[in-house]
Amino acid sequence: MFSLLSKKGKASESRSPTGGLGRTYAVGDVHGRFDLFVGMLRLIEDDLANRPTDIFKIIFLGDLIDRGPQSADIIELAETLSRSTSHLQFLKGNHEEMFLHAFAGDEQAAGFFYSVGGRETLMSYGLDCAEGDTMSGEQLVAWMKLHIPDSHIRFISRFDDMVQSGDFIFVHAGIKPHVPLHRQALSDLRWIRNEFLNCETLHPGVIVHGHSITQEVEERPNRIGIDTGAYFSGRLTGIAIEGEDRWYLTATNDAPVATALAETADTP
Ligand SMILES: [Mn+2]
């Protein structure tokens, strides 16, 4: 599986793909949809076969976990693939942030995490949901420490905050307008919404982001939003950028899980 990804070794290291030298793929919020995660990797492999290049990077924009049913499988595969290729890069979303805080022992964070889709993540690690629903924050933390592999925690802890490549800046949620990139707060990179979404001023680069769901890709002069709500829409969107060209990839699967989860769309 994913032979192209694992074969091509270190070619992209120390090069800047969107600086005219190669290609950057960025993928929006996966949110527990292992089917779409695998589907997107296959689409990217096909794309690479159709338009070959050795210089490419695949950036997942964060929120791999929560809400959808198979977060544990996603982390396991992502970690496995990352060991054999340098082409993959992952950003921390607000959901990875909550997950790590909960695991680190923040009981209040654990309760909040559970209520905004962490419940499904813990179920993917084997938690019985009826049992989980009665647990206190303290009990959730204890359960997580017993059942979530250290390797998964170490892997997620190493996710990046921001990637700048050529004229583009890749982040989970956005940036705070008028603040230099090196002074951005992590809370803004992972959580910001309206102040960034409504801003029409040009930033130091075109911001490619997820986090805020739109039905279709949102292309503005200063930003490109690619979170098409995979966990309930069944559509996971990726963008490919190479020089002046850009094109989109969409992994789709209308599984019945879609409608059952739609009601949580507006929570963090
Ligand atoms: Mn998010």
XYZ file of C-alpha atoms and ligand atoms in Angstrom:
269
model
C 0.000 0.000 0.000
C 1.196 3.512 -0.872
C 4.325 2.406 -2.700
C 4.941 5.792 -4.275
C 4.953 7.460 -0.905
C 7.432 5.106 0.654
C 9.763 4.620 -2.323
C 10.838 8.152 -2.995
C 12.860 8.692 0.133
C 14.339 12.027 0.945
C 14.055 13.912 -2.326
C 11.945 16.762 -0.974
C 13.979 17.515 2.114
C 15.513 20.951 2.275
C 13.770 22.017 -0.930
C 10.882 24.428 -1.039
C 8.160 22.716 -3.083
C 5.995 25.726 -3.902
C 8.943 27.980 -4.638
C 8.788 26.743 -8.219
C 10.759 23.580 -7.522
C 8.055 21.065 -6.883
C 4.605 20.382 -5.579
C 2.788 20.757 -2.286
C -0.363 18.841 -1.481
C -2.410 20.069 1.482
C -5.357 18.157 2.928
C -8.167 19.481 5.144
C -9.658 18.148 8.392
C -9.939 14.341 8.288
C -11.728 14.014 11.662
C -11.675 10.277 12.164
C -12.628 9.294 8.632
C -10.062 6.575 7.980
C -11.853 5.675 4.745
C -11.316 9.181 3.385
C -7.771 9.393 4.773
C -6.836 6.266 2.800
C -8.880 7.483 -0.168
C -6.965 10.771 -0.238
C -3.566 9.061 -0.033
C -4.584 6.890 -2.989
C -5.730 9.952 -4.968
C -2.406 11.642 -4.295
C -0.548 8.521 -5.417
C -2.585 8.465 -8.623
C -1.917 12.160 -9.127
C 1.806 11.586 -8.673
C 1.678 8.730 -11.167
C -0.106 10.944 -13.713
C 2.081 13.988 -13.142
C 5.370 12.609 -11.863
C 7.678 14.659 -9.683
C 10.249 13.660 -7.087
C 9.906 16.914 -5.244
C 6.675 17.009 -3.330
C 5.277 17.335 0.153
C 1.940 16.262 1.563
C 0.732 18.438 4.444
C -2.254 17.422 6.542
C -3.652 20.623 8.017
C -4.684 19.176 11.399
C -7.728 17.689 13.122
C -6.964 14.168 11.964
C -8.853 12.937 15.017
C -12.257 13.267 16.758
C -15.891 13.094 15.598
C -15.451 10.390 12.965
C -15.202 6.745 14.011
C -11.594 5.682 13.268
C -9.103 8.137 14.767
C -6.877 5.420 16.249
C -6.484 3.739 12.841
C -5.589 7.069 11.230
C -2.883 7.829 13.782
C -1.494 4.309 13.487
C -1.257 4.484 9.679
C 0.021 8.071 9.666
C 2.778 7.130 12.111
C 3.702 4.013 10.151
C 3.888 5.918 6.858
C 5.884 8.737 8.464
C 8.583 6.272 9.453
C 9.228 5.339 5.817
C 8.823 8.648 3.994
C 9.851 12.237 4.482
C 7.114 13.487 2.177
C 4.408 13.573 4.850
C 3.957 16.436 7.278
C 1.231 16.947 9.867
C 0.005 20.117 11.570
C -1.599 20.292 15.007
C -5.247 21.285 14.961
C -7.275 22.395 17.946
C -8.482 18.804 18.338
C -4.938 17.428 18.599
C -4.253 20.211 21.118
C -7.236 19.184 23.278
C -6.286 15.510 22.981
C -2.723 16.179 24.168
C -3.869 18.423 27.022
C -6.327 15.772 28.162
C -3.704 13.051 27.996
C -1.255 15.230 29.930
C -3.705 15.295 32.830
C -5.850 18.375 32.326
C -9.176 17.045 33.643
C -11.215 20.007 32.471
C -9.715 19.684 28.991
C -10.542 15.978 29.050
C -14.220 16.656 29.709
C -14.387 19.287 26.990
C -12.431 17.115 24.549
C -14.874 14.284 25.189
C -17.872 16.507 24.455
C -16.633 17.855 21.102
C -15.797 14.598 19.353
C -13.166 13.090 21.633
C -15.796 10.572 22.661
C -15.524 8.930 19.235
C -11.729 9.054 19.423
C -11.677 7.240 22.767
C -14.173 4.699 21.419
C -11.740 4.045 18.572
C -9.176 3.162 21.259
C -11.622 0.735 22.845
C -13.666 2.784 25.323
C -17.212 1.594 25.867
C -19.323 4.693 25.181
C -21.928 3.965 27.873
C -19.105 3.729 30.373
C -17.352 6.795 28.991
C -20.487 8.926 29.260
C -20.504 8.454 33.036
C -16.805 9.241 33.540
C -15.437 12.347 35.238
C -12.556 14.286 33.691
C -10.214 12.561 36.111
C -11.457 9.134 35.046
C -11.139 10.022 31.362
C -7.524 11.071 31.891
C -6.800 7.810 33.725
C -8.452 5.790 30.961
C -6.452 7.590 28.272
C -3.152 6.947 30.044
C -3.945 3.234 30.214
C -5.223 2.724 26.679
C -3.579 5.160 24.279
C -0.175 4.006 23.032
C 2.759 6.229 23.983
C 3.914 6.015 20.378
C 0.706 7.765 19.250
C 1.146 10.533 21.815
C 4.794 11.047 20.866
C 3.859 11.125 17.188
C 1.083 13.703 17.612
C 3.281 15.805 19.918
C 5.712 16.254 17.042
C 3.100 17.724 14.672
C 4.064 21.159 13.369
C 2.324 24.497 13.854
C 2.838 26.207 10.515
C 4.587 25.560 7.203
C 5.724 28.366 4.942
C 6.542 27.389 1.393
C 7.043 29.833 -1.435
C 4.087 32.208 -1.574
C 1.927 30.002 0.632
C 1.501 29.529 4.375
C -0.138 26.367 5.666
C -1.870 26.435 9.064
C -4.794 24.687 10.718
C -7.225 27.542 11.416
C -5.627 30.759 10.177
C -3.469 33.597 11.453
C -4.202 36.753 13.405
C -4.265 39.583 10.854
C -1.536 42.260 11.095
C 0.637 40.160 13.428
C 3.999 38.978 12.019
C 4.220 35.231 11.421
C 6.935 34.698 14.022
C 4.744 36.334 16.677
C 1.550 34.376 16.016
C -0.014 32.726 19.076
C -0.585 28.977 18.811
C -4.151 29.568 19.984
C -4.769 31.682 16.880
C -3.101 29.226 14.500
C -5.323 26.436 15.846
C -8.589 28.150 16.783
C -9.096 31.498 15.042
C -12.252 32.009 13.008
C -14.056 35.262 12.093
C -11.295 37.793 12.608
C -9.222 35.823 10.098
C -12.028 34.615 7.838
C -13.500 38.108 7.387
C -10.153 39.872 6.925
C -9.564 41.153 3.381
C -6.046 42.470 3.897
C -3.273 40.529 2.189
C -1.088 38.468 4.538
C 2.642 37.631 4.129
C 1.478 34.746 1.904
C -1.725 33.069 0.779
C -2.987 31.175 3.838
C -4.067 27.602 3.105
C -6.203 26.418 6.016
C -8.841 24.030 7.306
C -10.884 24.276 10.541
C -13.803 26.342 9.265
C -16.194 24.227 7.236
C -17.547 25.394 3.914
C -19.531 23.372 1.430
C -17.057 24.102 -1.348
C -13.440 25.217 -1.311
C -13.232 28.911 -0.421
C -10.736 30.752 -2.596
C -10.027 34.353 -1.644
C -7.121 36.605 -2.637
C -5.537 36.172 0.808
C -6.573 32.631 1.797
C -7.813 29.248 0.607
C -10.095 27.281 2.948
C -10.295 23.561 2.185
C -12.277 22.061 5.100
C -15.330 20.575 3.412
C -16.563 18.845 6.593
C -15.389 15.346 5.678
C -16.752 13.670 8.791
C -20.363 14.449 7.899
C -20.228 15.429 4.203
C -18.222 12.382 3.128
C -15.961 14.710 1.096
C -12.338 15.245 2.081
C -10.608 17.947 0.035
C -6.963 18.322 -0.905
C -5.221 21.017 -2.911
C -2.121 20.612 -5.059
C 0.063 23.644 -5.669
C 2.928 23.734 -8.122
C 4.347 26.978 -9.437
C 1.419 28.993 -10.791
C -0.804 25.923 -11.050
C -3.215 24.598 -8.497
C -5.744 21.818 -8.641
C -7.994 19.967 -6.233
C -8.457 16.357 -5.182
C -11.614 15.132 -3.463
C -11.912 11.807 -1.660
C -15.553 10.842 -1.324
C -17.538 8.156 0.431
C -21.192 8.570 1.308
C -21.114 6.238 4.280
C -24.160 6.294 6.573
C -21.944 7.681 9.346
C -22.364 10.998 7.572
C -25.823 12.037 8.677
C -25.521 10.710 12.220
C -22.675 13.096 12.955
C -23.901 16.172 11.110
C -25.533 17.714 14.152
C -22.186 18.394 15.813
C -20.968 20.463 12.870
C -20.970 23.825 14.651
C -19.014 22.877 17.757
C -15.220 23.366 17.855
Mn -10.250 22.575 13.869
